[in-house]
Short mmCIF file of C-alpha atoms in Angstrom, two decimals:
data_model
loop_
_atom_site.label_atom_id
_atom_site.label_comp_id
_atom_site.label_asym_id
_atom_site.label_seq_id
_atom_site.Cartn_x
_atom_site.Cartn_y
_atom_site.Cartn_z
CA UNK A 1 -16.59 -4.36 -6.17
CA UNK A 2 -14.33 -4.89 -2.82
CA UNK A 3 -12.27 -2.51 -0.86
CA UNK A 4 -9.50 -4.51 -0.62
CA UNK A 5 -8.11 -3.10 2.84
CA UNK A 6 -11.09 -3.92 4.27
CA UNK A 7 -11.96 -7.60 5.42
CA UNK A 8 -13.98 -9.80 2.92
CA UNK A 9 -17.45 -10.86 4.65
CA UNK A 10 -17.35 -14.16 3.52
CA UNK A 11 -13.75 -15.91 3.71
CA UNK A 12 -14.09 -19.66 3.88
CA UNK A 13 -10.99 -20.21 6.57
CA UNK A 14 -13.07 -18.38 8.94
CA UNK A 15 -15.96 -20.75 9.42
CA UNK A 16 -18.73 -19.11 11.05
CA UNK A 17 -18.29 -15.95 7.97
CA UNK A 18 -19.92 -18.66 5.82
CA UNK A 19 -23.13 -18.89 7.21
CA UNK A 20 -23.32 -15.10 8.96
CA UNK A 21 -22.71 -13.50 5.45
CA UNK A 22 -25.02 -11.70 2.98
CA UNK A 23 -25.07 -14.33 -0.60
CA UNK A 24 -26.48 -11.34 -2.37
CA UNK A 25 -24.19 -7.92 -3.42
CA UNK A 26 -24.88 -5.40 -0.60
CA UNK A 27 -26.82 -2.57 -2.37
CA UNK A 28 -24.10 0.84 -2.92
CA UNK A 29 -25.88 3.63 -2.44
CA UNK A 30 -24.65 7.84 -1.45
CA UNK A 31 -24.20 8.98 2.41
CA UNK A 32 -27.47 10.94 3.69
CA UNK A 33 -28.03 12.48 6.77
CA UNK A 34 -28.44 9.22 8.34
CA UNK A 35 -24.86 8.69 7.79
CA UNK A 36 -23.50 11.68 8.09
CA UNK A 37 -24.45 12.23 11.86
CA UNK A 38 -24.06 10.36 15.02
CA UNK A 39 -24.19 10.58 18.33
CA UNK A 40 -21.51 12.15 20.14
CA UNK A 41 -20.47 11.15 23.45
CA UNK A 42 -18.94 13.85 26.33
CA UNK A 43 -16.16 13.15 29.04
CA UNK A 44 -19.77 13.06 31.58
CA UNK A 45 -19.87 9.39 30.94
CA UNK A 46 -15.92 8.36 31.95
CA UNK A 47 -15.04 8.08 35.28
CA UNK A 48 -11.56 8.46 36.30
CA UNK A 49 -10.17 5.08 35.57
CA UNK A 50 -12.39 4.06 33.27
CA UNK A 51 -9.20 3.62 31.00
CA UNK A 52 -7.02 1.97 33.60
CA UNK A 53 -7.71 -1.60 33.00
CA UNK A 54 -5.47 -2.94 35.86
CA UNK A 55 -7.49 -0.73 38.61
CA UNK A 56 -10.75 -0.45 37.06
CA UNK A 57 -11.71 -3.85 38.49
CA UNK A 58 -9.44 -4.98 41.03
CA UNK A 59 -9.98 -5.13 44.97
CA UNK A 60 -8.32 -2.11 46.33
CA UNK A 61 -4.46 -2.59 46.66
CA UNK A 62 -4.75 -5.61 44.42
CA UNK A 63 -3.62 -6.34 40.90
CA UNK A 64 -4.48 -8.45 38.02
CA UNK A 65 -1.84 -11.13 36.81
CA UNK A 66 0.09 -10.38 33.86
CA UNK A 67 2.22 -8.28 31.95
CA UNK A 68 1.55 -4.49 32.64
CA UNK A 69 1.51 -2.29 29.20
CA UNK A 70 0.15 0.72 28.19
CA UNK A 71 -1.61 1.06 24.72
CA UNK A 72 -1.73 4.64 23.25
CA UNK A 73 -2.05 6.91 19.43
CA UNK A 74 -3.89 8.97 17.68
CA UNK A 75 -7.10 8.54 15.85
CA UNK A 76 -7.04 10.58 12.70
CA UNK A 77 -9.55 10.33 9.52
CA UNK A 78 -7.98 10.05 6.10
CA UNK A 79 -6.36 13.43 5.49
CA UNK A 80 -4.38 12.73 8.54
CA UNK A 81 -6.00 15.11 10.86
CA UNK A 82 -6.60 13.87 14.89
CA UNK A 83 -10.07 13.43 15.60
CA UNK A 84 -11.24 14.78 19.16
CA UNK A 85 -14.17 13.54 20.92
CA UNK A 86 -13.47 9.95 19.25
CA UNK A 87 -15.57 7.41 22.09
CA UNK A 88 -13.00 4.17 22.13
CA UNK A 89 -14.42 1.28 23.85
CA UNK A 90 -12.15 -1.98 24.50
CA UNK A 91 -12.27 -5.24 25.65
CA UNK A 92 -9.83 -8.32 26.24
CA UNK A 93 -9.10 -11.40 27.47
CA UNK A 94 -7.22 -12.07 30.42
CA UNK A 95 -3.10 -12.86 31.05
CA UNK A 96 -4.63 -16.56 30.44
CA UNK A 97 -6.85 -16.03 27.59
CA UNK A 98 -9.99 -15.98 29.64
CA UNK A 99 -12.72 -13.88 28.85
CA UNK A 100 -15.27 -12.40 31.54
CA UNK A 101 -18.18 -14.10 29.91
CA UNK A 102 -20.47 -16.89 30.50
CA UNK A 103 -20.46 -18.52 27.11
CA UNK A 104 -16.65 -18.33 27.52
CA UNK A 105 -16.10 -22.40 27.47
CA UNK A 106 -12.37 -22.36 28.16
CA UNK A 107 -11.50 -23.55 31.92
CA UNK A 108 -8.87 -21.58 32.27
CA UNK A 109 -9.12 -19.37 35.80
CA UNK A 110 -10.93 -15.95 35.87
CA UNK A 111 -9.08 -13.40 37.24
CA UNK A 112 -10.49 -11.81 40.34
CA UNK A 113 -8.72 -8.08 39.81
CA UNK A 114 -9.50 -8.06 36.11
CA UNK A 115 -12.96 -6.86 34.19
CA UNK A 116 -11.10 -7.10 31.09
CA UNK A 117 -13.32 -3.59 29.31
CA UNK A 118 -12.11 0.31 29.04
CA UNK A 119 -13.00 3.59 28.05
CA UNK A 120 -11.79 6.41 26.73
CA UNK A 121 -12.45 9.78 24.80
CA UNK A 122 -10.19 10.99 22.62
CA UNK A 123 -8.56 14.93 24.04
CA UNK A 124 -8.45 17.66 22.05
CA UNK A 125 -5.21 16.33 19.83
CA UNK A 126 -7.05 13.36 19.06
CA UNK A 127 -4.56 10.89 21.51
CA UNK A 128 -5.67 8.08 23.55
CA UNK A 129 -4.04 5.95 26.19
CA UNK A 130 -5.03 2.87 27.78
CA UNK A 131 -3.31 1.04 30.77
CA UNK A 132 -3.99 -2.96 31.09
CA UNK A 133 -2.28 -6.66 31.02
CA UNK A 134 -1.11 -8.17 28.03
CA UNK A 135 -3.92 -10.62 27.28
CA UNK A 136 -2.92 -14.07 26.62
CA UNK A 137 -3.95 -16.01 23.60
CA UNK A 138 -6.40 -18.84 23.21
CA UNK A 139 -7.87 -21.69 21.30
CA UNK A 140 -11.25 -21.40 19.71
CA UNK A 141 -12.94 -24.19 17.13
CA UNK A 142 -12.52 -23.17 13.50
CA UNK A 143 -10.98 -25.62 11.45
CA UNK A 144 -10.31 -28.14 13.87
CA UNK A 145 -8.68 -26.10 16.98
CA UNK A 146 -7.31 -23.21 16.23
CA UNK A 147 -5.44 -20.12 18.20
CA UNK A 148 -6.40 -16.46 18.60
CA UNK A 149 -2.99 -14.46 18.30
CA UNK A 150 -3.22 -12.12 21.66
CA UNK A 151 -5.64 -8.85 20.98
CA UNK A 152 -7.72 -6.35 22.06
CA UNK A 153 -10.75 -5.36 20.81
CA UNK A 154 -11.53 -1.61 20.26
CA UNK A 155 -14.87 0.10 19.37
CA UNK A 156 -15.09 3.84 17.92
CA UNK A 157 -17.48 6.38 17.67
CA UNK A 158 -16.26 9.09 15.22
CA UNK A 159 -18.72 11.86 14.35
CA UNK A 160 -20.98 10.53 12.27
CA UNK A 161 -22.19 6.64 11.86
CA UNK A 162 -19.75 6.22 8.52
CA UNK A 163 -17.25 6.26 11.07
CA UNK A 164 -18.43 3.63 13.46
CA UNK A 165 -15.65 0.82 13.70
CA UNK A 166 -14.90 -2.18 15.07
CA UNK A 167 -11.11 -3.80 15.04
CA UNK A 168 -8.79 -5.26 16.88
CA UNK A 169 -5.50 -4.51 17.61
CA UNK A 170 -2.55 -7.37 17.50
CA UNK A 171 0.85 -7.30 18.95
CA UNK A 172 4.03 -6.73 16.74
CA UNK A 173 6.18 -10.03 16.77
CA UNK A 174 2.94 -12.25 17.21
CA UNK A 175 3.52 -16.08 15.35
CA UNK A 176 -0.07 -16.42 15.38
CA UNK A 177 -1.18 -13.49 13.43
CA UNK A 178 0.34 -14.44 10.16
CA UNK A 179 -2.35 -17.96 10.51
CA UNK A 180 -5.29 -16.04 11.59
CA UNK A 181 -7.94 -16.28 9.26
CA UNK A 182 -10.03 -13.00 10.64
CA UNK A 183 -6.41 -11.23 9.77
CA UNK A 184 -6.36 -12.77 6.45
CA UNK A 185 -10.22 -12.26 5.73
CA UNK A 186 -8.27 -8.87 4.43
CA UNK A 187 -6.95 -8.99 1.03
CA UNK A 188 -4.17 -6.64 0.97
CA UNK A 189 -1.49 -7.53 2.87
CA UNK A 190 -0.41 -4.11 3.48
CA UNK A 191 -3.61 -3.26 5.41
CA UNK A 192 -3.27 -6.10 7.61
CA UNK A 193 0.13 -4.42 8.79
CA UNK A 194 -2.29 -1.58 10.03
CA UNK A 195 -4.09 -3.74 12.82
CA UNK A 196 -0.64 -4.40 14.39
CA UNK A 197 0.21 -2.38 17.35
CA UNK A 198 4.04 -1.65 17.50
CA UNK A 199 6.11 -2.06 20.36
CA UNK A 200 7.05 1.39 21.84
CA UNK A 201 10.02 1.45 24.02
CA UNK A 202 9.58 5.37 24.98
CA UNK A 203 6.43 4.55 26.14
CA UNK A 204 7.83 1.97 28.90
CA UNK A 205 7.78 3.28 32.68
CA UNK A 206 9.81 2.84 35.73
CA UNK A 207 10.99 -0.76 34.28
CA UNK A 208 7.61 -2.72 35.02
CA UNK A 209 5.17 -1.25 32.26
CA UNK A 210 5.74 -1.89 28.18
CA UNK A 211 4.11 0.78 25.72
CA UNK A 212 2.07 -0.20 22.40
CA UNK A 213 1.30 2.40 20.28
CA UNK A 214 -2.03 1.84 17.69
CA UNK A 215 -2.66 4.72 15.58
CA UNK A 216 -6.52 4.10 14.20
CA UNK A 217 -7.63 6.09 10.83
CA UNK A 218 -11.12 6.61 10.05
CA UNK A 219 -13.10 6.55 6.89
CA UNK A 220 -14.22 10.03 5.00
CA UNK A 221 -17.28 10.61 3.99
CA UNK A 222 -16.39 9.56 0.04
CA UNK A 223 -16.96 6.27 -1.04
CA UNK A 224 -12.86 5.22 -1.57
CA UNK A 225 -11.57 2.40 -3.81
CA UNK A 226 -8.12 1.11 -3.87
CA UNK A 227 -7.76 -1.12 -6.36
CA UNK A 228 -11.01 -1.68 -7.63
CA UNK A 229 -13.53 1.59 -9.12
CA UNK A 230 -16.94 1.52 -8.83
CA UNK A 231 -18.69 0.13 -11.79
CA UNK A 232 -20.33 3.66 -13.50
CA UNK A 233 -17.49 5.83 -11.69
CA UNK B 1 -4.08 16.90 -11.09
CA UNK B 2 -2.43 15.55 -8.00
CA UNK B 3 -4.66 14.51 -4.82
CA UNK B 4 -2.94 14.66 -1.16
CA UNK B 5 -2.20 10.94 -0.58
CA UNK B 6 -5.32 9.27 2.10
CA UNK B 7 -4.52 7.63 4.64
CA UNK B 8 -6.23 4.03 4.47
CA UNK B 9 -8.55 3.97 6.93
CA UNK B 10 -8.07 0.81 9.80
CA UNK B 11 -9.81 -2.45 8.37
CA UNK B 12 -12.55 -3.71 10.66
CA UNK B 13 -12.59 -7.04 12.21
CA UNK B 14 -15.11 -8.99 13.82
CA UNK B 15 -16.76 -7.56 17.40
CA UNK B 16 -16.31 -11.47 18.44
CA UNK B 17 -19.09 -13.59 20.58
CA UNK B 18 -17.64 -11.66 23.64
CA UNK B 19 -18.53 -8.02 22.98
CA UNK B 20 -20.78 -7.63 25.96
CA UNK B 21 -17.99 -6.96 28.08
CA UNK B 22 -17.11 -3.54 26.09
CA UNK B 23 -19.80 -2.86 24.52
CA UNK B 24 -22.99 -3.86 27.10
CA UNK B 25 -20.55 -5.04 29.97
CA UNK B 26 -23.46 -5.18 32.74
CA UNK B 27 -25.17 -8.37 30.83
CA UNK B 28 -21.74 -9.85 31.76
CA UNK B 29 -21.73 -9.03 35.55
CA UNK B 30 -19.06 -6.07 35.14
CA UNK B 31 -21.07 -2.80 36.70
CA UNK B 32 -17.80 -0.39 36.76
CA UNK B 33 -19.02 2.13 34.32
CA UNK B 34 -21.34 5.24 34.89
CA UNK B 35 -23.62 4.10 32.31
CA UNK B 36 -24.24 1.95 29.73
CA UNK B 37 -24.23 3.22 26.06
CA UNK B 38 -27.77 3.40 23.78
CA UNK B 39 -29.97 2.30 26.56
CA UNK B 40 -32.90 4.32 25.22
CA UNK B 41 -32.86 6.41 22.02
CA UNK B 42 -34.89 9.06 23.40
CA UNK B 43 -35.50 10.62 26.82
CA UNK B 44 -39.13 10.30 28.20
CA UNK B 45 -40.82 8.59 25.21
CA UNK B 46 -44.60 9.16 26.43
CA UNK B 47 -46.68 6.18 26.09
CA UNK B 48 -49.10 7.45 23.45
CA UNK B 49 -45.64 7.85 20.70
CA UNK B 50 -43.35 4.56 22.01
CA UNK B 51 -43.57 2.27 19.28
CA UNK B 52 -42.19 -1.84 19.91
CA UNK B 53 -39.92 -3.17 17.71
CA UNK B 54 -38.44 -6.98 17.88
CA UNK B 55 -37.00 -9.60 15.97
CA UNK B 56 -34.90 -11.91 15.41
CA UNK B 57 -31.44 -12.45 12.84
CA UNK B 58 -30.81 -15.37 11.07
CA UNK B 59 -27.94 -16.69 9.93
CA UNK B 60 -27.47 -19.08 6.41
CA UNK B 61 -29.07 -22.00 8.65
CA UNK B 62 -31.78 -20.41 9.73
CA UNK B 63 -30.69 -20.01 13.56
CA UNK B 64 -30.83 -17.12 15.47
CA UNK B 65 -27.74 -15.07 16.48
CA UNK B 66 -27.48 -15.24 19.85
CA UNK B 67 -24.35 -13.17 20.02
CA UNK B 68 -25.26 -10.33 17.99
CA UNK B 69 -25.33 -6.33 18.73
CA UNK B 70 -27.57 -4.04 17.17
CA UNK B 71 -27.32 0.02 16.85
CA UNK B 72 -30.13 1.68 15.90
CA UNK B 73 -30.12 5.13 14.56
CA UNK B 74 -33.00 7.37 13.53
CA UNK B 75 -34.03 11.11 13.32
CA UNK B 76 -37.12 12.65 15.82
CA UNK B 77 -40.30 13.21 14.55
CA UNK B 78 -39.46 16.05 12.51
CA UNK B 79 -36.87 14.51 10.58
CA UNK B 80 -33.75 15.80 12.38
CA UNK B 81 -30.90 14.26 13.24
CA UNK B 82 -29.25 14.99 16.62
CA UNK B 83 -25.96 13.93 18.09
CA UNK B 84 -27.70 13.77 21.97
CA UNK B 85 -30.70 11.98 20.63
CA UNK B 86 -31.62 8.66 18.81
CA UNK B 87 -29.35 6.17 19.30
CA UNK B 88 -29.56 2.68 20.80
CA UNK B 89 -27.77 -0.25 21.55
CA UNK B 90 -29.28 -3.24 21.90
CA UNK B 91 -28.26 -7.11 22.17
CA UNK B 92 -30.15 -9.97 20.37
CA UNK B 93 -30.90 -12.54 23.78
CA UNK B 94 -27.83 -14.63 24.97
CA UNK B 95 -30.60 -17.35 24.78
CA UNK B 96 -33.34 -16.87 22.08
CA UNK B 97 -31.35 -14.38 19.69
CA UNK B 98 -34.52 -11.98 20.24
CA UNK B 99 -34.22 -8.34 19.83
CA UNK B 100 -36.29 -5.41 21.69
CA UNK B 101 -36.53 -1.92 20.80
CA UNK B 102 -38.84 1.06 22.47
CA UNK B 103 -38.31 4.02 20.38
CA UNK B 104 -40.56 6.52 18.04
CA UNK B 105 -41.25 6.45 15.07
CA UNK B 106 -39.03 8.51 12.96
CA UNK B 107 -40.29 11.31 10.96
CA UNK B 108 -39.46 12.21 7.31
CA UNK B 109 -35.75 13.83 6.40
CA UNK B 110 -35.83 16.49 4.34
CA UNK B 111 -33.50 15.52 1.28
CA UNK B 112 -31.08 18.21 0.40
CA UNK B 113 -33.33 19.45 -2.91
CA UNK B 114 -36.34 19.62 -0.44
CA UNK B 115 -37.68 16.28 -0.88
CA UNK B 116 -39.18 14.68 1.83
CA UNK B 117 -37.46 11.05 2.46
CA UNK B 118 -39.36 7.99 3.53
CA UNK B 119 -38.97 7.44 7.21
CA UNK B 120 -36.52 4.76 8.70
CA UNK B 121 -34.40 3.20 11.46
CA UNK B 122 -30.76 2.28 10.48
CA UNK B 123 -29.65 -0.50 12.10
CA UNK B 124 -26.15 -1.45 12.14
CA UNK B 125 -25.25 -5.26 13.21
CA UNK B 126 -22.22 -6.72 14.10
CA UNK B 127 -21.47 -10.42 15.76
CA UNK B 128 -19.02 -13.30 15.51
CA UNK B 129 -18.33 -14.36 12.12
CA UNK B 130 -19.12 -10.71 10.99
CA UNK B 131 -15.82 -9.25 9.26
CA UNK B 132 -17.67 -5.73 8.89
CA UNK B 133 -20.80 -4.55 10.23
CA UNK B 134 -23.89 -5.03 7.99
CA UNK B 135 -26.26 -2.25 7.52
CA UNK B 136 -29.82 -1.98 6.66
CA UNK B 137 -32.44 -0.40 7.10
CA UNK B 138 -36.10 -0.80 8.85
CA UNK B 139 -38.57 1.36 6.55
CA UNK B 140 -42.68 1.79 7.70
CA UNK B 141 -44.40 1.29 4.80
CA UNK B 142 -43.39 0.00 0.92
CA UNK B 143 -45.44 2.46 -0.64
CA UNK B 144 -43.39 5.05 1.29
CA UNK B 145 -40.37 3.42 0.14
CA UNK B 146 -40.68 3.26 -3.49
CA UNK B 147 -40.93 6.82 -3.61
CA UNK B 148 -37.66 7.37 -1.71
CA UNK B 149 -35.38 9.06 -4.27
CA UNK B 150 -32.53 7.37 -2.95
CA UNK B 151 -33.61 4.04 -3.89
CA UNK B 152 -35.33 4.85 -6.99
CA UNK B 153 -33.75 3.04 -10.37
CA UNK B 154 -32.61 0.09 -8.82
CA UNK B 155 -33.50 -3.11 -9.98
CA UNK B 156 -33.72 -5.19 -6.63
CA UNK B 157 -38.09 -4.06 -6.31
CA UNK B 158 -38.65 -8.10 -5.21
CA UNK B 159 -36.74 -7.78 -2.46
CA UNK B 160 -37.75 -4.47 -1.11
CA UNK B 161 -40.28 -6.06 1.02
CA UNK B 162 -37.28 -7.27 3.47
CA UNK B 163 -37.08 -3.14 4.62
CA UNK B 164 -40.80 -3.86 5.74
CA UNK B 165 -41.75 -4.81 9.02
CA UNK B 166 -44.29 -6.91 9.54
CA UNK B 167 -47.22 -4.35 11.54
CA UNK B 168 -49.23 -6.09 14.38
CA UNK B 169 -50.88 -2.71 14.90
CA UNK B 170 -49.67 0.86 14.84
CA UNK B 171 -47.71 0.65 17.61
CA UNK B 172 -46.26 -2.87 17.85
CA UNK B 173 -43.78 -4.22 14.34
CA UNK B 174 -41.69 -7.07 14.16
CA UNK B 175 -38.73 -7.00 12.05
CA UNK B 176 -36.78 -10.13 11.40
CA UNK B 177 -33.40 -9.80 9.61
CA UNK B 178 -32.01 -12.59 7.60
CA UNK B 179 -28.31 -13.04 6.66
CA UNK B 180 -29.36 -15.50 3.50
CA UNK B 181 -31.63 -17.52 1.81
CA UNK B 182 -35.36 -16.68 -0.14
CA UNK B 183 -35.49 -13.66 2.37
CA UNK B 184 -32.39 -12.36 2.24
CA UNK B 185 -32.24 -8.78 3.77
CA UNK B 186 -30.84 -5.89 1.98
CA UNK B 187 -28.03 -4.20 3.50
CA UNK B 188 -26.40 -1.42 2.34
CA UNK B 189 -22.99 -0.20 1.73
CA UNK B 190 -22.03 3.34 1.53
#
């Protein structure tokens, strides 16, 4: 019993889902009200730039290296309706493929302007929009050396716990997604599409900054099968 | 009879061994935010109710995850859930994979035909090498637990033990989690 748009938990080409995997079938049972509430987080926690990635951080009249974009869309749950109130958390590397932490091994340069985390809350038509550098991508040991196609990370908070999520979003025209095993870990190859954020060129501004746009869809409360029904259903 | 077409919802991928920075980005040295999320469940927990939970995950080798994050969510004492109230977020440590918890304990739910339910802390886990999130469940006592309607009929009874904490005394529980093996944790799926 698999959703198959959702990532497998054990896929053997991504090494460390071996051992940090359940053996055992992970017990189905119906939402309660332990699932179906959440905590809900208001605009009181985000400070102005909280969402502007390439000021949040930096020395005042300073920059981070790399290639300005913005990232924006709508969350929505499955009917297609925008979700307000939606918490989004993110958090990159840097232009080098550096991240901000020390059990980062890679000796590639920290960047002095650049925290590399956001926030945002999602406005009344359920749209989001974060500014930051394009982060660059980066080798990590899998099998044998292997490369992280660029991405950001992005956390949600819908309105209950069902909802919580954890992605990442890649960029369109990326060589390195199509050999990434955490992409692959997915079964349909449809779904995978939905992790990549599109280039949007009406979302460029005054010639220096590119847009992304990443619409993210959240579950329902139903338990939803697309290939495969529940045994008993 | 025709359904509107869903929308699939976006597939999860793993938090990574770097989600401090977004998720707890003061551990990392990044202090740019008003606050950090979850960093106690409830406001003024008096000394006579806080209860101590720790522990540790282990993965198929029996190590602790060092890189793992932990949400806990529970109801108050009198079984309701609030959307200002009971959360936490907590990291197992960068160096001994430990976990630490001051919360209260939980009271019963009331089930929707009147029922009382036994009374729990969800925690939801992600990490590196975690496609989704897992999600289990910390319950007080097995007694308690085998009367929960929800998890009556279902043939796993040896292994309902693993929702137990181990009690050092009313106020102080340890509960270890463990990915595989003899012990192997439930977790749930919804």
């Amino acid at each position: 019993m698999i959703k198959k748009h959702q990532p497998l938990r054990k896929f053997h080409d991504y090494k460390s889902s071996i051992s940090r995997s359940p053996n055992k079938e992970p017990l189905w049972i119906n939402s309660s009200s332990s699932e179906m509430s959440g905590p809900l987080f208001s605009e009181k926690i985000i400070n102005k730039n909280d969402n502007d990635l390439t000021l949040n951080f930096s020395k005042i009249g300073e920059k981070p290296l790399g290639q300005e974009i913005f990232v924006h869309g709508f969350v929505k749950d499955e009917n297609g309706n925008n979700l307000k109130n939606v918490l989004i958390e993110i958090w990159q590397a840097n232009a080098g493929g550096k991240y901000r932490h020390q059990n980062d091994p890679s000796n590639i340069k920290l960047d002095e302007n650049f925290g590399g985390c956001g926030r945002f809350i999602t406005s009344s038509d359920g749209y989001y929009i974060f500014k930051t550098i394009e982060p660059g991508a980066y080798p990590y040991p899998n099998r044998g050396t292997e490369w992280r196609p660029r991405h950001i990370h992005f956390s949600l908070f819908g309105s209950m716990f069902l909802q919580r999520l954890i992605t990442q979003m890649y960029f369109e025209g990326d060589p390195l997604i199509k050999s990434c095993p955490m992409v692959n870990s997915i079964p349909d190859i449809n779904a995978r599409k939905l992790l990549i954020g599109r280039l949007d060129l009406s979302k460029t501004e005054n010639e220096k900054i590119l847009g992304y746009r990443f619409d993210i869809v959240l579950r329902g409360k139903e338990q939803t099968f697309f290939e495969n029904k529940r045994e008993g259903l | 009879m025709n359904e509107p077409k869903k929308l699939i919802d976006t597939p999860s991928q793993t938090a990574g061994p770097f989600l401090h920075i977004g998720c707890t980005p003061r551990i990392t040295g990044i202090n740019i935010f008003k606050s950090e999320l979850g960093l106690i469940p409830f406001q003024d927990i008096s000394d006579n109710e806080a209860i101590n939970i720790k522990g540790k995950i282990y993965d198929g080798n029996n190590e602790p995850i060092i890189d793992a994050m932990i949400e806990t969510w529970q109801c108050d004492v009198n079984g309701n859930y609030s959307s200002n109230q009971g959360f936490a977020r907590i990291v197992t440590d960068l160096k001994t994979g430990e976990y630490q918890l001051k919360t209260i304990r939980p009271g019963n739910k009331i089930n929707t035909d009147g029922s009382l339910s036994a009374s729990y802390i969800t925690f939801w886990i992600v990490a590196r090498g975690m496609n989704r999130p897992l999600i289990t469940r910390m319950y007080f006592l097995e007694n308690d637990l085998k009367n929960d309607l929800v998890l009556n009929n279902i043939k796993i009874e040896d292994r309902l033990n693993t929702l137990i904490p181990y009690t050092e005394d009313k106020k102080n529980f340890i509960f270890n989690i463990y990915l595989q093996g003899k012990k192997e944790t439930i977790f749930f799926e919804f």
